[in-house]
Amino acid sequence: MNFVNLSLFENYQKYIDNEQEMRENIRVVVREIESLAKEATIQLQVIHCDLEKIDYACAGARKQISACADSYKKLAAIIPIGQYYKYSDHWTFITQRLVFIIAMVVYLEAGFLVTRETVAELLGLKTNQAEGFHLDIEDYLMGILQMASELSRFATNSVTMADYDRPLNISRFMADLHSGFRLLNLKNDGLRKRFDALKYDVKKIEEVVYDITIRGFRNAGVTNAAELPTST
Amino acid sequence: MPENSGRYQQHNRRNQKKECPVIDENNVVLKSFQSYGLELDAKHDRNERIVKLSRDITIESKRIIFLLHSIDIRKNNKEKVLQEAQTRLEKVISTNFKAVAEELCGHDPYQFRWAYSPGLQEFIEAYTFMEYIKNAEYDESCSGGSDAEMSDWTELQKKMTYSKKSEDNEEEFSFFIDPTEYILGVSDLTGELMRRCIISLGSGEIVFCLIAKMILQKIFTGYIGLNVHRCRELSRKIFTMRQSVLKAENVCYNVKVRGCEAAKWKDIFDNKPGDDIDEGF
């Protein structure tokens, strides 16, 4: 009775061994990226206690980001064409983290929302799936949402550090972001859950703005703020 | 009062700000989100279409399995049923899987894996079960039954290669079968073999009980030899498979001990062979 050929299982074992080895290689590179990203996260924490050091922190973070781009190149070389999503669970988390860091840096430096294309460029990735190792759109959006909660924390802390204009800018920026996300038809998945948290971040910032406005902390800032929208 | 006027202005401004983005077409953020929205929608739509196709494949495969279980020596319908099952399976390959392959054309098949995997596994189960009945169950009264082996994933994949006619040339594309999906599909086959083993006992085809048991044992040996980490689904299936093997072995044990007539009447489904076995003596 030869219906079942045991070589079938041998072949599968070979296949799975290859896959296992691939995953180990991926894990090494991903760990590398993770430690670089951690470094950048730590450097960016300084913005919550010292506004003077923002530029310095951004420069430091950018250095880590370009180091990450090199590691991503290595990662891209390992992954066979058309198997991005087979292994993507190894790096989605860290990619979201990096999107968050980049979006934070770009906002602190220039005050606008980084586009997906720019993030991809900074990390040395493609935006189109067909072109190779790419930045998944959901990862990008998740990273942006992480930035939103960080900004609401930043708004509170900048009030503590007596910078009363910053929360206003952040509030305006977040309002844009919120209406941007409302344009998306989100499925009932992780992204949707994360988006639901955005309204609490927006609310928190609006309360901060309300607090400083009602106390007249930013009297001088009113005229300033009226001019600002053109720059965002 | 300066405070008052300031607050009034601020309040007004904020209200405008909230309305503004919806109207403002020049807003960069909204513009880029519009394109993100389109991309996400396209992805969700494709996913949804594949889920629908997969569901159809699941239903049809389940029906084919049900049909194959209706093969009974007393009705002498093996030939006819097998023929029908085979044509229906071919039809699933040539229409449903072709549609899925078309959807996946130019995309990463792993991206939509969760959308099509239930259908694929059910289909693999039905297909290999059909092959089992066709090739493994010898029967003097019917022709058919050969030494042919069960198809593996490469052979199935070959069957799912289609050609697309465009204006000037013919393009080949195929449905990609991940070996892991195949292995998971075959592990479901063992449940059907166990049922087949018990049904055969009911109709008095003792030879088939023994064949089914033997194939089950062989498959089980193959599975426990696998060294797979990371796949919880597989270890759960292997656990279920063990229970199926035990049931089938128990059936064969009862057949040996009591002869086929007695076994039919006894509760063969329980897994406690130690209980009153000597009752029949």
mmCIF file of C-alpha atoms in Angstrom, chain A residues 112-211:
data_model
loop_
_atom_site.group_PDB
_atom_site.id
_atom_site.type_symbol
_atom_site.label_atom_id
_atom_site.label_comp_id
_atom_site.label_asym_id
_atom_site.label_seq_id
_atom_site.Cartn_x
_atom_site.Cartn_y
_atom_site.Cartn_z
ATOM 1 C CA PHE A 112 4.494 69.333 9.008
ATOM 2 C CA LEU A 113 3.390 65.745 8.584
ATOM 3 C CA VAL A 114 5.945 63.560 6.885
ATOM 4 C CA THR A 115 4.618 61.765 3.821
ATOM 5 C CA ARG A 116 4.898 58.072 3.275
ATOM 6 C CA GLU A 117 7.262 58.691 0.362
ATOM 7 C CA THR A 118 9.668 60.647 2.553
ATOM 8 C CA VAL A 119 9.676 58.015 5.280
ATOM 9 C CA ALA A 120 10.365 55.340 2.704
ATOM 10 C CA GLU A 121 13.162 57.392 1.220
ATOM 11 C CA LEU A 122 14.795 57.981 4.602
ATOM 12 C CA LEU A 123 14.711 54.266 5.367
ATOM 13 C CA GLY A 124 15.801 53.290 1.887
ATOM 14 C CA LEU A 125 12.540 51.509 1.125
ATOM 15 C CA LYS A 126 10.138 51.605 -1.803
ATOM 16 C CA THR A 127 6.556 52.757 -1.595
ATOM 17 C CA ASN A 128 5.252 50.458 -4.272
ATOM 18 C CA GLN A 129 5.026 46.783 -3.478
ATOM 19 C CA ALA A 130 5.967 45.810 -7.017
ATOM 20 C CA GLU A 131 9.323 47.574 -6.809
ATOM 21 C CA GLY A 132 10.657 45.460 -3.984
ATOM 22 C CA PHE A 133 11.028 45.761 -0.246
ATOM 23 C CA HIS A 134 8.527 48.433 0.635
ATOM 24 C CA LEU A 135 6.961 50.415 3.440
ATOM 25 C CA ASP A 136 3.539 48.957 4.085
ATOM 26 C CA ILE A 137 0.819 51.572 4.222
ATOM 27 C CA GLU A 138 -0.645 50.249 7.442
ATOM 28 C CA ASP A 139 2.735 50.402 9.131
ATOM 29 C CA TYR A 140 3.048 54.010 8.064
ATOM 30 C CA LEU A 141 -0.372 54.924 9.430
ATOM 31 C CA MET A 142 0.271 53.093 12.695
ATOM 32 C CA GLY A 143 3.513 55.003 13.157
ATOM 33 C CA ILE A 144 1.719 58.289 12.544
ATOM 34 C CA LEU A 145 -0.852 57.414 15.170
ATOM 35 C CA GLN A 146 1.907 56.681 17.657
ATOM 36 C CA MET A 147 3.295 60.117 16.948
ATOM 37 C CA ALA A 148 -0.081 61.657 17.776
ATOM 38 C CA SER A 149 -0.043 60.354 21.342
ATOM 39 C CA GLU A 150 3.552 61.424 21.770
ATOM 40 C CA LEU A 151 2.612 64.922 20.609
ATOM 41 C CA SER A 152 -0.183 65.179 23.127
ATOM 42 C CA ARG A 153 2.342 64.377 25.825
ATOM 43 C CA PHE A 154 4.718 66.902 24.324
ATOM 44 C CA ALA A 155 2.015 69.582 24.391
ATOM 45 C CA THR A 156 1.486 69.135 28.126
ATOM 46 C CA ASN A 157 5.180 69.240 28.816
ATOM 47 C CA SER A 158 5.800 72.313 26.716
ATOM 48 C CA VAL A 159 3.233 74.142 28.828
ATOM 49 C CA THR A 160 5.174 73.056 31.890
ATOM 50 C CA MET A 161 8.264 74.506 30.255
ATOM 51 C CA ALA A 162 6.393 77.759 29.616
ATOM 52 C CA ASP A 163 6.168 77.450 25.841
ATOM 53 C CA TYR A 164 2.559 78.452 25.265
ATOM 54 C CA ASP A 165 2.549 78.679 21.481
ATOM 55 C CA ARG A 166 3.586 75.152 20.835
ATOM 56 C CA PRO A 167 0.377 73.517 22.078
ATOM 57 C CA LEU A 168 -1.575 75.681 19.657
ATOM 58 C CA ASN A 169 0.491 74.554 16.729
ATOM 59 C CA ILE A 170 0.225 70.971 17.831
ATOM 60 C CA SER A 171 -3.523 71.304 18.231
ATOM 61 C CA ARG A 172 -3.910 72.616 14.720
ATOM 62 C CA PHE A 173 -1.672 69.879 13.369
ATOM 63 C CA MET A 174 -3.606 67.201 15.185
ATOM 64 C CA ALA A 175 -6.902 68.531 13.892
ATOM 65 C CA ASP A 176 -5.574 68.129 10.359
ATOM 66 C CA LEU A 177 -4.353 64.669 11.138
ATOM 67 C CA HIS A 178 -7.663 63.687 12.641
ATOM 68 C CA SER A 179 -9.638 64.845 9.650
ATOM 69 C CA GLY A 180 -7.126 63.064 7.440
ATOM 70 C CA PHE A 181 -7.755 59.789 9.204
ATOM 71 C CA ARG A 182 -11.473 60.301 8.965
ATOM 72 C CA LEU A 183 -11.133 60.115 5.199
ATOM 73 C CA LEU A 184 -10.056 56.496 5.475
ATOM 74 C CA ASN A 185 -12.441 53.571 5.498
ATOM 75 C CA LEU A 186 -10.865 51.506 8.210
ATOM 76 C CA LYS A 187 -11.717 47.895 8.679
ATOM 77 C CA ASN A 188 -12.311 46.598 12.151
ATOM 78 C CA ASP A 189 -8.683 45.768 12.788
ATOM 79 C CA GLY A 190 -5.677 46.985 14.754
ATOM 80 C CA LEU A 191 -5.458 50.200 12.803
ATOM 81 C CA ARG A 192 -9.060 50.999 13.599
ATOM 82 C CA LYS A 193 -8.526 50.436 17.299
ATOM 83 C CA ARG A 194 -5.473 52.632 17.281
ATOM 84 C CA PHE A 195 -7.375 55.320 15.391
ATOM 85 C CA ASP A 196 -10.120 55.292 18.008
ATOM 86 C CA ALA A 197 -7.491 56.331 20.537
ATOM 87 C CA LEU A 198 -6.608 59.365 18.422
ATOM 88 C CA LYS A 199 -9.676 61.277 19.519
ATOM 89 C CA TYR A 200 -8.518 61.120 23.122
ATOM 90 C CA ASP A 201 -5.167 62.572 22.096
ATOM 91 C CA VAL A 202 -6.947 65.347 20.222
ATOM 92 C CA LYS A 203 -9.211 65.982 23.177
ATOM 93 C CA LYS A 204 -6.291 66.182 25.554
ATOM 94 C CA ILE A 205 -4.545 68.788 23.446
ATOM 95 C CA GLU A 206 -7.700 70.816 23.092
ATOM 96 C CA GLU A 207 -7.998 70.877 26.849
ATOM 97 C CA VAL A 208 -4.428 72.063 27.154
ATOM 98 C CA VAL A 209 -5.147 74.837 24.660
ATOM 99 C CA TYR A 210 -8.278 75.735 26.567
ATOM 100 C CA ASP A 211 -6.398 75.867 29.858
#
